[in-house]
Coordinates of C-alpha atoms and ligand atoms in Angstrom, one line a residue:
M189 CA 77.4 173.3 22.1
P190 CA 79.6 170.5 22.8
T191 CA 78.3 167.5 24.9
T192 CA 81.9 167.3 26.1
T193 CA 85.5 168.3 25.1
T194 CA 88.6 167.5 26.5
R195 CA 92.2 168.6 25.5
A196 CA 95.1 166.8 26.5
S197 CA 98.2 164.9 25.3
S198 CA 98.8 161.4 25.5
S199 CA 101.5 162.4 27.7
F200 CA 100.6 162.6 31.7
A201 CA 99.4 166.2 32.8
P202 CA 99.9 166.0 36.5
S203 CA 96.7 166.7 38.3
P204 CA 96.7 169.5 40.9
R205 CA 96.4 167.3 43.5
S206 CA 99.9 165.3 42.6
F207 CA 101.4 169.1 41.9
R208 CA 100.4 169.7 45.6
A209 CA 102.0 166.6 46.7
V210 CA 105.2 167.1 44.8
R211 CA 105.5 170.7 46.6
A212 CA 104.6 169.3 50.0
V213 CA 106.9 166.6 50.3
T214 CA 110.6 166.6 51.7
R215 CA 112.8 164.0 49.4
H216 CA 114.1 160.9 51.7
A217 CA 117.9 160.4 51.6
P218 CA 118.6 157.0 50.5
S219 CA 119.5 155.9 54.1
A220 CA 116.0 157.0 55.3
R221 CA 114.6 155.3 52.3
A222 CA 116.4 152.1 53.1
S223 CA 114.4 152.0 56.5
R224 CA 110.9 152.2 54.7
L225 CA 111.9 149.2 52.4
N226 CA 112.2 145.7 53.7
V227 CA 115.5 145.1 55.3
R228 CA 117.1 141.9 55.7
A229 CA 118.7 140.8 58.9
S230 CA 122.2 141.8 57.2
G231 CA 121.0 145.6 56.8
S232 CA 121.0 145.6 53.0
A233 CA 117.7 146.6 51.5
D234 CA 115.8 144.0 50.0
A235 CA 113.8 144.3 46.8
A236 CA 110.1 145.0 47.9
Y237 CA 108.8 143.7 44.2
D238 CA 109.9 141.3 41.8
A239 CA 108.6 142.9 39.1
V240 CA 107.2 146.7 38.7
V241 CA 105.3 147.6 35.4
I242 CA 105.1 151.1 34.6
G243 CA 101.9 152.3 32.8
A244 CA 98.5 150.8 33.0
G245 CA 97.7 150.8 29.3
V246 CA 97.0 147.6 27.5
S247 CA 100.5 146.4 27.3
G248 CA 101.1 146.9 30.9
L249 CA 98.1 145.2 32.0
S250 CA 98.5 142.3 29.7
T251 CA 101.9 141.8 31.0
A252 CA 101.1 141.9 34.7
F253 CA 98.1 140.0 34.2
T254 CA 99.8 137.0 32.5
L255 CA 102.9 137.3 34.8
G256 CA 100.4 136.9 37.6
R257 CA 98.6 134.0 36.1
K258 CA 101.9 132.0 35.1
S259 CA 103.8 132.9 38.6
P260 CA 101.1 133.9 41.2
G261 CA 103.7 134.0 43.8
T262 CA 105.5 137.0 42.1
R263 CA 105.4 140.2 43.9
T264 CA 104.3 142.4 41.0
L265 CA 103.2 146.2 41.0
V266 CA 101.6 148.2 38.2
T267 CA 101.9 151.9 38.5
E268 CA 99.9 154.3 36.6
A269 CA 100.5 158.3 36.4
R270 CA 96.7 159.1 35.5
D271 CA 94.0 158.6 37.6
R272 CA 92.5 155.7 35.3
V273 CA 93.8 152.7 33.6
G274 CA 93.8 152.3 30.0
G275 CA 96.2 154.7 28.3
N276 CA 95.3 155.6 25.0
I277 CA 92.0 153.6 25.5
T278 CA 89.3 156.3 26.5
T279 CA 85.5 155.1 26.0
R280 CA 83.3 158.0 27.2
S281 CA 79.7 157.9 28.0
E282 CA 77.2 160.7 28.5
N283 CA 73.8 161.6 27.5
G284 CA 72.8 158.5 25.8
Y285 CA 76.0 158.1 24.0
V286 CA 79.0 155.9 24.3
W287 CA 81.9 156.8 22.1
E288 CA 85.9 156.1 21.9
E289 CA 88.2 159.1 22.0
G290 CA 91.3 157.1 21.1
P291 CA 91.2 153.4 19.5
N292 CA 87.7 152.3 18.1
S293 CA 88.5 148.6 17.6
Y294 CA 90.8 145.7 17.5
Q295 CA 91.8 142.9 15.5
P296 CA 90.6 139.9 17.3
G297 CA 93.9 137.9 17.3
D298 CA 94.1 135.0 19.9
A299 CA 96.1 136.8 22.4
I300 CA 93.9 139.6 23.0
L301 CA 90.6 137.2 23.1
T302 CA 92.6 134.5 25.3
V303 CA 93.6 137.4 27.8
A304 CA 89.8 138.5 27.9
C305 CA 88.7 135.3 28.3
D306 CA 91.0 134.5 31.3
A307 CA 90.1 137.6 33.3
G308 CA 86.4 136.7 32.7
M309 CA 85.4 139.0 30.1
R310 CA 84.1 136.3 27.4
D311 CA 80.7 137.6 27.5
D312 CA 81.5 141.2 26.8
I313 CA 83.5 140.4 23.6
L314 CA 81.8 142.2 20.3
L315 CA 82.7 141.2 17.0
A316 CA 81.7 143.6 14.1
D317 CA 79.8 142.3 10.9
P318 CA 82.5 140.4 9.2
N319 CA 81.3 141.8 5.9
S320 CA 81.6 145.6 7.1
D321 CA 83.5 147.5 4.2
R322 CA 86.2 150.0 4.6
Y323 CA 85.7 152.7 1.7
V324 CA 88.3 154.8 0.2
L325 CA 87.5 158.1 -1.4
W326 CA 88.7 158.1 -4.9
D327 CA 87.7 160.5 -7.6
G328 CA 84.5 161.8 -5.5
E329 CA 83.4 158.2 -4.9
L330 CA 83.6 155.8 -2.0
R331 CA 84.9 152.7 -3.2
A332 CA 85.0 149.5 -1.1
L333 CA 88.6 148.6 -0.2
P334 CA 89.0 144.7 -2.1
K335 CA 88.3 141.8 0.5
D336 CA 90.3 139.1 -1.5
I337 CA 92.3 139.0 -4.6
P338 CA 89.6 138.3 -7.2
T339 CA 87.5 141.4 -6.1
A340 CA 90.8 143.3 -6.4
V341 CA 91.1 141.8 -10.1
L342 CA 87.5 142.0 -11.0
G343 CA 86.5 145.1 -9.1
T344 CA 87.1 148.8 -10.3
F345 CA 89.2 149.8 -7.4
L346 CA 92.2 149.8 -9.5
T347 CA 92.1 150.8 -13.4
W348 CA 93.1 147.8 -15.8
P349 CA 96.8 149.3 -16.2
G350 CA 96.8 149.3 -12.2
K351 CA 95.9 146.0 -11.9
I352 CA 98.3 144.4 -14.6
R353 CA 101.3 146.3 -12.9
A354 CA 100.3 145.0 -9.6
G355 CA 99.5 141.8 -10.9
L356 CA 103.1 141.5 -12.6
G357 CA 104.7 143.2 -9.7
A358 CA 103.1 140.6 -7.1
I359 CA 104.6 137.6 -9.2
G360 CA 108.1 139.3 -9.3
I361 CA 108.2 141.2 -12.6
R362 CA 109.4 144.3 -10.8
P363 CA 112.6 146.2 -10.1
P364 CA 114.8 144.6 -7.3
P365 CA 114.8 145.4 -3.7
P366 CA 117.7 148.0 -3.5
E367 CA 120.9 146.6 -1.7
G368 CA 121.6 147.6 1.9
K369 CA 118.9 150.3 1.8
E370 CA 115.8 150.2 4.2
E371 CA 112.7 151.3 2.1
S372 CA 109.9 153.6 2.8
V373 CA 106.3 152.4 2.7
K374 CA 105.9 154.3 -0.4
E375 CA 109.3 153.0 -2.1
F376 CA 108.3 149.4 -1.2
V377 CA 104.9 149.2 -2.5
S378 CA 105.4 151.5 -5.6
R379 CA 108.3 149.1 -6.6
N380 CA 106.3 146.1 -5.8
L381 CA 103.0 146.8 -7.1
G382 CA 103.3 150.4 -9.0
V383 CA 102.4 154.0 -8.1
E384 CA 98.4 153.3 -8.5
A385 CA 98.0 150.5 -6.1
F386 CA 100.3 152.5 -3.7
E387 CA 98.2 155.8 -4.1
R388 CA 94.7 154.2 -3.8
L389 CA 95.5 151.4 -1.6
I390 CA 98.4 151.6 0.8
E391 CA 98.5 155.5 1.1
P392 CA 95.0 155.8 2.8
F393 CA 96.1 152.5 5.0
C394 CA 99.0 154.3 6.4
S395 CA 96.5 157.2 7.7
G396 CA 94.1 154.4 9.0
V397 CA 96.5 152.8 11.2
Y398 CA 99.4 155.3 11.6
A399 CA 98.0 158.8 10.7
G400 CA 101.4 158.8 9.1
D401 CA 103.5 159.7 6.2
P402 CA 104.2 156.8 3.8
A403 CA 107.2 158.1 2.4
M404 CA 108.8 158.5 5.9
L405 CA 107.3 155.3 7.4
S406 CA 109.5 152.2 7.3
S407 CA 108.5 149.3 5.3
V408 CA 110.3 146.6 7.5
A409 CA 109.5 148.4 10.6
A410 CA 105.6 149.4 9.8
T411 CA 104.6 146.7 7.6
G412 CA 106.7 143.9 8.6
R413 CA 104.1 141.2 8.0
V414 CA 103.9 142.3 4.2
Q415 CA 107.6 143.1 3.5
R416 CA 108.9 140.1 4.8
L417 CA 107.0 138.1 2.1
E418 CA 109.4 139.5 -0.7
P419 CA 112.5 138.1 1.0
L420 CA 110.7 135.0 1.8
G421 CA 109.5 134.0 -1.4
G422 CA 111.5 136.3 -4.1
S423 CA 108.0 138.0 -4.8
L424 CA 104.9 139.0 -2.7
V425 CA 102.8 136.3 -4.0
A426 CA 105.7 133.3 -3.6
G427 CA 106.2 134.7 0.0
A428 CA 102.7 134.8 0.7
L429 CA 102.2 131.1 -0.2
K430 CA 105.4 130.3 1.9
A431 CA 103.7 132.4 4.8
Q432 CA 100.4 130.6 4.5
K433 CA 102.4 127.1 4.7
E434 CA 104.4 128.4 7.7
A435 CA 101.2 129.6 9.5
Y436 CA 99.4 126.4 8.9
D437 CA 102.2 124.2 10.2
A438 CA 102.5 126.7 13.3
M439 CA 98.6 126.1 13.8
K440 CA 99.1 122.3 13.4
A441 CA 102.0 122.4 16.1
R442 CA 99.7 124.5 18.5
G443 CA 97.1 122.1 18.5
P444 CA 93.5 122.9 18.5
R445 CA 92.5 126.3 19.2
D446 CA 91.0 127.3 22.8
P447 CA 87.2 126.5 22.7
R448 CA 86.5 129.6 24.7
L449 CA 87.4 131.8 21.8
P450 CA 84.9 133.1 19.9
K451 CA 85.0 132.2 16.2
V452 CA 86.5 135.2 13.9
E453 CA 85.3 135.3 10.4
G454 CA 86.3 137.5 7.7
Q455 CA 87.6 141.2 8.2
T456 CA 85.8 141.4 11.6
V457 CA 86.8 143.9 14.0
G458 CA 86.4 143.4 17.8
S459 CA 85.1 145.7 20.7
F460 CA 83.6 144.9 24.2
R461 CA 80.0 145.6 25.7
G462 CA 80.4 149.2 26.7
G463 CA 83.2 150.3 24.6
L464 CA 86.8 149.2 24.8
K465 CA 87.8 150.5 28.4
T466 CA 85.8 147.4 29.5
F467 CA 89.1 145.3 28.6
P468 CA 91.6 147.3 30.6
E469 CA 89.1 148.0 33.5
G470 CA 88.5 144.0 33.8
L471 CA 92.1 143.3 33.8
A472 CA 92.9 146.1 36.5
R473 CA 89.7 144.5 38.4
A474 CA 91.4 141.0 37.8
L475 CA 94.8 142.3 39.4
G476 CA 93.3 144.0 42.3
P477 CA 93.8 147.7 43.9
E478 CA 96.9 146.2 45.8
V479 CA 98.5 145.6 42.7
V480 CA 97.5 148.6 40.4
K481 CA 98.5 152.0 41.8
L482 CA 96.8 154.9 40.3
E483 CA 98.2 158.6 40.3
W484 CA 101.8 156.9 40.9
K485 CA 103.8 159.0 38.3
V486 CA 107.4 157.6 37.8
T487 CA 109.9 160.5 38.0
Q488 CA 113.1 158.7 37.8
I489 CA 114.4 154.9 37.8
T490 CA 118.0 154.4 39.1
K491 CA 120.0 151.1 39.5
N492 CA 119.8 150.3 43.3
A493 CA 123.0 150.4 45.4
D494 CA 123.2 146.8 46.0
G495 CA 123.1 146.3 42.0
D496 CA 120.2 143.5 42.4
G497 CA 117.6 145.8 40.8
F498 CA 116.3 149.5 40.6
D499 CA 114.9 152.2 42.7
I500 CA 112.1 153.9 41.4
A501 CA 110.9 157.1 42.2
Y502 CA 107.7 158.4 42.0
D503 CA 105.1 161.3 42.6
T504 CA 102.0 160.0 44.3
P505 CA 98.8 161.4 46.1
E506 CA 100.5 160.5 49.5
G507 CA 103.9 162.4 48.4
A508 CA 107.1 161.4 47.1
K509 CA 107.9 157.4 47.3
T510 CA 110.6 155.4 46.3
I511 CA 110.3 151.5 45.8
T512 CA 112.8 149.1 44.7
S513 CA 112.2 146.0 42.2
H514 CA 114.7 143.3 40.7
S515 CA 112.9 143.9 37.3
V516 CA 111.2 146.9 35.6
V517 CA 108.7 147.0 32.8
M518 CA 108.4 150.1 31.1
T519 CA 105.4 150.6 29.0
A520 CA 104.8 154.3 29.1
P521 CA 105.5 156.4 25.8
A522 CA 109.0 156.5 24.7
Y523 CA 109.5 160.4 25.5
V524 CA 108.4 159.5 29.3
T525 CA 110.8 156.6 29.4
S526 CA 113.6 158.9 28.0
K527 CA 113.3 161.3 30.8
V528 CA 113.1 158.7 33.5
V529 CA 116.1 156.7 32.7
E530 CA 118.4 159.9 31.7
A531 CA 120.5 160.0 34.6
M532 CA 121.1 156.0 34.6
A533 CA 121.4 155.4 30.9
P534 CA 122.2 158.6 28.8
A535 CA 122.4 156.9 25.4
A536 CA 119.5 155.0 25.6
S537 CA 117.8 158.2 26.9
A538 CA 118.9 160.2 23.7
A539 CA 117.6 157.1 21.3
L540 CA 114.0 156.9 23.0
D541 CA 113.9 160.6 22.6
K542 CA 113.9 160.1 18.6
F543 CA 110.8 158.5 18.5
Y544 CA 108.2 160.9 16.7
Y545 CA 104.3 160.8 17.9
P546 CA 102.3 163.4 15.8
P547 CA 99.2 165.0 17.0
V548 CA 95.5 163.6 15.8
A549 CA 92.4 164.7 16.9
S550 CA 89.4 162.6 17.3
V551 CA 85.9 164.3 16.8
T552 CA 82.5 162.4 17.5
V553 CA 79.5 164.0 16.2
S554 CA 75.8 162.9 15.8
Y555 CA 73.4 163.6 12.9
P556 CA 69.9 162.6 12.3
K557 CA 69.9 159.3 10.5
D558 CA 68.1 160.7 7.3
A559 CA 71.1 163.2 7.1
F560 CA 73.1 161.0 4.8
R561 CA 73.4 160.5 1.4
L562 CA 72.7 156.9 0.1
D563 CA 75.2 156.8 -2.7
G564 CA 78.5 155.4 -2.5
T565 CA 77.7 153.4 0.5
S566 CA 74.6 151.0 1.1
A567 CA 71.8 152.2 3.4
L568 CA 70.2 150.9 6.5
P569 CA 66.4 150.2 6.0
E570 CA 65.9 153.3 8.4
G571 CA 68.8 155.4 6.8
G572 CA 72.3 155.9 8.0
L573 CA 75.4 154.0 6.7
T574 CA 76.6 150.6 6.8
G575 CA 80.2 149.4 7.1
F576 CA 83.4 150.1 9.1
G577 CA 84.1 153.6 7.8
Q578 CA 85.9 155.5 5.2
L579 CA 89.3 156.6 4.4
H580 CA 90.6 159.9 2.3
P581 CA 93.8 159.5 0.6
R582 CA 95.8 162.9 1.0
S583 CA 95.4 163.5 -2.7
Q584 CA 91.6 163.6 -2.7
G585 CA 91.1 167.3 -1.3
I586 CA 89.5 166.1 2.3
R587 CA 91.4 167.3 5.3
T588 CA 89.9 164.9 7.5
L589 CA 92.0 161.5 7.6
G590 CA 89.0 159.2 7.9
T591 CA 85.8 158.4 9.6
I592 CA 84.4 155.4 11.8
Y593 CA 80.5 154.7 11.1
S594 CA 80.4 154.3 14.9
S595 CA 76.7 153.6 14.8
S596 CA 77.0 151.1 12.1
L597 CA 80.0 148.9 13.7
F598 CA 78.9 147.5 17.0
K599 CA 75.1 147.9 16.4
D600 CA 74.1 145.4 19.2
D601 CA 75.8 147.8 21.7
K602 CA 73.7 150.8 21.5
R603 CA 76.0 153.8 21.6
Q604 CA 73.8 156.8 20.5
P605 CA 70.0 158.2 21.0
D606 CA 67.4 156.9 18.8
G607 CA 66.9 158.3 15.5
E608 CA 70.6 159.5 15.4
F609 CA 73.8 158.4 13.7
M610 CA 77.1 158.9 15.1
I611 CA 80.7 159.2 13.3
L612 CA 83.9 159.3 14.5
N613 CA 86.3 161.4 12.5
Y614 CA 90.3 161.3 12.8
I615 CA 92.1 164.5 11.9
G616 CA 95.4 165.4 11.8
G617 CA 98.7 163.0 11.8
A618 CA 102.1 163.4 10.4
R619 CA 101.3 165.4 7.6
D620 CA 99.0 168.0 9.2
T621 CA 100.3 168.8 12.8
A622 CA 98.6 172.0 12.7
V623 CA 95.4 170.3 14.2
K624 CA 97.0 170.7 17.8
D625 CA 96.5 174.6 17.5
M626 CA 93.0 174.4 16.2
T627 CA 89.8 175.2 18.6
D628 CA 87.5 172.4 19.0
E629 CA 85.0 174.7 17.1
A630 CA 87.4 174.7 14.1
L631 CA 88.1 171.2 14.2
V632 CA 84.1 170.5 14.1
T633 CA 83.7 172.9 11.3
A634 CA 86.4 171.1 9.2
I635 CA 85.2 167.6 9.8
H636 CA 81.6 168.8 8.9
E637 CA 82.6 170.7 5.8
D638 CA 84.3 167.3 4.7
A639 CA 81.4 165.1 5.8
L640 CA 79.3 167.3 3.3
K641 CA 81.4 166.7 0.4
T642 CA 81.2 162.6 0.9
I643 CA 78.5 161.6 3.0
L644 CA 75.8 164.2 3.8
K645 CA 72.8 165.4 2.1
P646 CA 73.6 169.0 0.7
G647 CA 72.6 171.7 3.4
T648 CA 72.7 169.3 6.3
P649 CA 73.4 171.4 9.2
P650 CA 76.2 171.4 11.7
P651 CA 76.3 168.0 14.0
K652 CA 75.5 167.5 17.6
V653 CA 79.0 167.7 19.1
V654 CA 79.6 164.5 21.1
G655 CA 83.5 165.1 22.0
V656 CA 86.4 166.2 20.5
K657 CA 89.8 165.1 21.9
V658 CA 93.2 166.2 20.6
W659 CA 96.0 163.8 21.3
E660 CA 99.2 166.2 20.7
K661 CA 101.2 163.0 20.8
A662 CA 99.2 160.4 19.3
I663 CA 100.9 157.1 17.7
P664 CA 104.6 156.5 17.7
Q665 CA 105.6 156.7 13.9
F666 CA 107.5 153.4 12.8
N667 CA 109.8 155.7 10.6
V668 CA 112.8 154.7 8.5
G669 CA 115.4 153.7 11.0
H670 CA 112.9 152.9 13.6
L671 CA 114.4 149.4 14.3
D672 CA 117.9 150.7 14.4
V673 CA 117.2 153.3 17.1
L674 CA 115.3 150.8 19.3
A675 CA 118.3 148.6 19.2
D676 CA 120.4 151.7 20.0
A677 CA 117.9 152.2 23.3
K678 CA 118.2 148.7 24.2
R679 CA 122.1 148.7 23.8
G680 CA 122.4 151.8 25.8
L681 CA 120.4 150.4 28.5
K682 CA 122.8 146.9 28.3
E683 CA 125.9 149.0 28.2
A684 CA 124.5 151.0 31.3
G685 CA 124.1 147.8 33.3
C686 CA 120.6 148.0 33.2
D687 CA 119.7 143.9 32.9
G688 CA 116.3 143.6 34.2
L689 CA 114.8 146.8 32.7
F690 CA 112.7 146.1 29.7
L691 CA 111.3 148.3 27.0
G692 CA 107.4 147.7 26.2
G693 CA 104.8 149.4 24.8
N694 CA 103.4 150.3 21.3
Y695 CA 106.7 152.0 20.0
T696 CA 108.4 148.4 20.8
A697 CA 105.4 145.9 20.0
G698 CA 103.8 147.5 17.4
V699 CA 101.1 150.1 17.4
A700 CA 97.8 147.6 17.0
L701 CA 95.9 146.9 20.4
G702 CA 96.4 143.2 19.7
R703 CA 99.9 143.3 19.1
C704 CA 100.4 145.2 22.4
V705 CA 98.5 142.4 24.1
E706 CA 100.5 139.8 22.3
F707 CA 103.9 141.2 23.2
G708 CA 102.5 141.5 26.8
V709 CA 102.0 137.8 26.9
E710 CA 105.5 137.5 25.6
Q711 CA 107.0 139.8 27.8
A712 CA 105.5 138.1 30.8
A713 CA 107.2 134.8 29.7
E714 CA 110.6 136.6 29.7
L715 CA 110.2 138.6 33.0
E716 CA 109.2 135.3 34.2
T717 CA 112.5 133.5 33.4
Y718 CA 114.6 136.8 34.4
I719 CA 113.0 136.7 37.8
A720 CA 113.9 133.1 38.2
S721 CA 117.5 133.7 37.3
V722 CA 118.0 136.7 40.0
K723 CA 116.3 134.6 42.5
A724 CA 118.5 131.5 41.8
K725 CA 121.6 133.9 42.2
E726 CA 120.4 135.1 45.4
L727 CA 120.0 131.5 46.7
A728 CA 123.6 130.9 45.5
R729 CA 124.9 133.7 47.4
Ligands
FAD2020 C1 93.6 158.3 18.0 C2 94.0 157.0 18.2 C3 93.5 156.2 17.5 C4 93.9 154.5 17.8 N1 93.2 153.7 17.1 C5 93.3 152.5 17.1 C6 92.5 151.3 16.6 O1 91.5 151.5 16.2 N2 92.8 150.0 16.9 C7 94.3 149.6 17.5 O2 94.6 148.5 17.5 N3 94.8 150.6 17.9 C8 94.7 152.2 17.7 N4 95.3 153.2 18.3 C9 96.7 152.5 18.9 C10 96.4 151.8 20.3 O3 95.5 152.8 21.0 C11 97.8 152.2 21.2 O4 99.1 151.6 20.3 C12 97.7 151.3 22.4 O5 96.5 151.6 23.0 C13 99.0 151.7 23.2 O6 98.8 151.1 24.4 P1 100.2 151.0 25.4 O7 99.7 150.3 26.7 O8 101.4 150.6 24.8 O9 100.5 152.6 25.7 P2 99.6 153.8 26.4 O10 98.0 153.3 26.1 O11 100.1 155.0 25.8 O12 99.9 153.4 27.8 C14 101.0 153.8 28.4 C15 100.3 154.3 29.9 O13 101.7 154.9 30.6 C16 101.4 155.7 31.5 N5 102.3 156.7 31.9 C17 102.9 157.8 31.2 N6 103.8 158.4 31.9 C18 104.0 157.8 32.8 C19 104.8 157.9 34.1 N7 105.7 158.7 34.3 N8 104.5 157.0 35.3 C20 103.3 155.8 35.4 N9 102.6 155.8 34.1 C21 102.9 156.9 33.0 C22 100.2 156.4 30.6 O14 99.2 157.4 31.5 C23 99.3 155.2 30.3 O15 98.2 154.8 30.6 C24 95.0 154.2 18.2 C25 95.7 155.0 19.1 C26 95.2 156.6 19.0 C27 96.0 157.7 19.6
LIG2021 C1 92.6 157.9 10.3 C2 93.1 157.8 11.3 C3 93.1 156.2 12.0 C4 92.1 155.3 12.2 N1 92.4 154.3 13.0 C5 93.7 154.6 13.3 C6 94.1 155.9 12.6 C7 95.4 156.4 13.2 C8 94.6 153.7 14.1 C9 94.4 152.0 13.7 N2 93.3 151.5 13.0 C10 93.6 150.3 13.0 C11 94.9 149.8 13.9 C12 95.2 148.6 14.0 C13 96.0 147.7 13.1 C14 96.2 146.4 13.1 O1 97.3 145.8 12.5 O2 95.2 145.8 13.9 C15 95.4 151.0 14.2 C16 96.5 151.5 15.1 C17 93.0 149.3 12.1 C18 92.6 149.6 10.9 N3 91.6 150.5 10.5 C19 91.8 150.5 9.3 C20 92.1 149.8 8.5 C21 92.3 149.5 7.0 C22 93.2 149.2 9.7 C23 93.9 147.7 9.5 C24 93.4 146.5 9.7 C25 91.6 146.3 9.6 O3 91.4 146.4 8.2 O4 90.8 146.3 10.4 C26 90.6 151.7 8.6 C27 90.4 153.0 9.1 N4 91.0 153.6 10.2 C28 90.4 154.8 10.5 C29 89.2 154.8 9.7 C30 88.4 156.0 9.7 C31 89.5 153.9 8.8 C32 88.4 153.7 7.6 C33 88.3 152.6 7.0 C34 90.8 155.5 11.5

């Protein structure tokens, strides 16, 4: 029997409590509403807030936290539809297990580490063993992804013809980029590095980051840091050298690294003591309950009658409310934002509705430590697996996209009972959307049968089920055309006169947690400038 199962989409499912609230309330006419807001002596409605951030995932919380630190006087509110903060970050704990239902770790860039230190979480940061291997299944064998160029050249990950093709392509001996055409990841990588490198290295990477289809993902939008190397240097190698120089110069210009930040080595990834949710909960605590409002579900945003901001309508546990703000940062998913701006900015709404979020199920199970085969991966002295996890290219006959070795990743933070080893399996994605209709039992059977083919000893009985979560709309796909659609959405807002409404969140920033935080920090600076300009105009009136 499962320890726990949850089935919910990443979109907000209203609680029975908020349904009751919606039915009970009589909506206020605009004139009555104005009387509930700050009213100036002149009688016009004053904006109650300088900035309202919608969504208390990492993007929204990082924006609000940074804004609060940079401009403490700013009247800021964060509103969240669910009864908890974190958004996709959902760490669960029960019966001696601590497990992640959404993201499992982050790349420890300076932005996320700095925000964590600023919010008092320095001692909670966990960094995994920098040598943790990522394995890719190929021809029945789990092969460690090469960590550097010498390992890629000397190792067995690619065949000799594959290595030669990739090497020649990387130095620029390959077909030129097509003029005026946005390439998919599959087209870009196959052209630059050859089909073998694409199939063995990049196709599984697209699963392990987007649960996506590399024939649909855009090379410029989904792998921008790699894609830009070709135009930067004329080839991937020349571009990488130039990018390295740029990064070195930028580092020198920034000055010495903040001494509070932990040293980041090799391929390490990060988490927090007690799981990833420690981070959003710590940010929400630092902001305080007056700033972070839970179960406040935005239903509509309109421009306010005075033209100096927005009216934001909510369903809340206390009934319907409308507040006003000079600026709004929308970090809810694109399909939510599309609905709430529809009346005010129909063209932006239509663009936002185009972003695609496929379903992904995360299935966490636990086996006795000695259930694992010790070939393919190295063994802990007492059994079990070491490393980060494994990915399964679609061509290899395994339905599960990949498996995280949860018990090996952050060993110092005990997350399962003694004698057991817990793994987190992701299944579904853009090329297997049927997972959203599978029962929890069918999902567990699917991942167990796959694990028997790769890491379990033959005959291992079914696992203890720790938790099953189906994300019906999991990760936005940065598919071909993504950047154009995003530009259309921004243009639609501008043309509808919505200056002061900013689009944020993972479909704008990038899907990595670290990137969402970095974007939140950047957005806070943009907001600060915008609010200052609104206040200057007010003073001049
Ligand atoms: C299964 C899975 C695995 C992942 N693995 C990783 C990983 O290992 N590493 C990594 O870096 N990233 C990973 N990601 C991606 C990462 O988790 C997300 O990109 C990131 O958490 C997005 O944060 P966000 O704040 O932009 O959006 P969200 O987390 O989606 O936050 C948006 C918030 O808006 C709220 N909201 C929605 N509607 C309304 C409304 N009407 N009114 C008010 N609020 C509303 C939502 O409830 C939510 O809290 C994974 C994602 C998934 C789904
Ligand atoms: C199989 C499904 C998924 C797994 N993780 C994700 C999905 C959809 C989501 C995800 N994973 C990573 C990121 C952030 C990327 C970043 O730039 O920081 C996201 C959104 C990190 C990541 N995970 C894997 C790789 C190769 C990367 C890139 C950076 C790094 O090397 O750390 C590998 C990997 N992901 C998953 C598994 C099972 C796996 C195994 C090796 C699950």
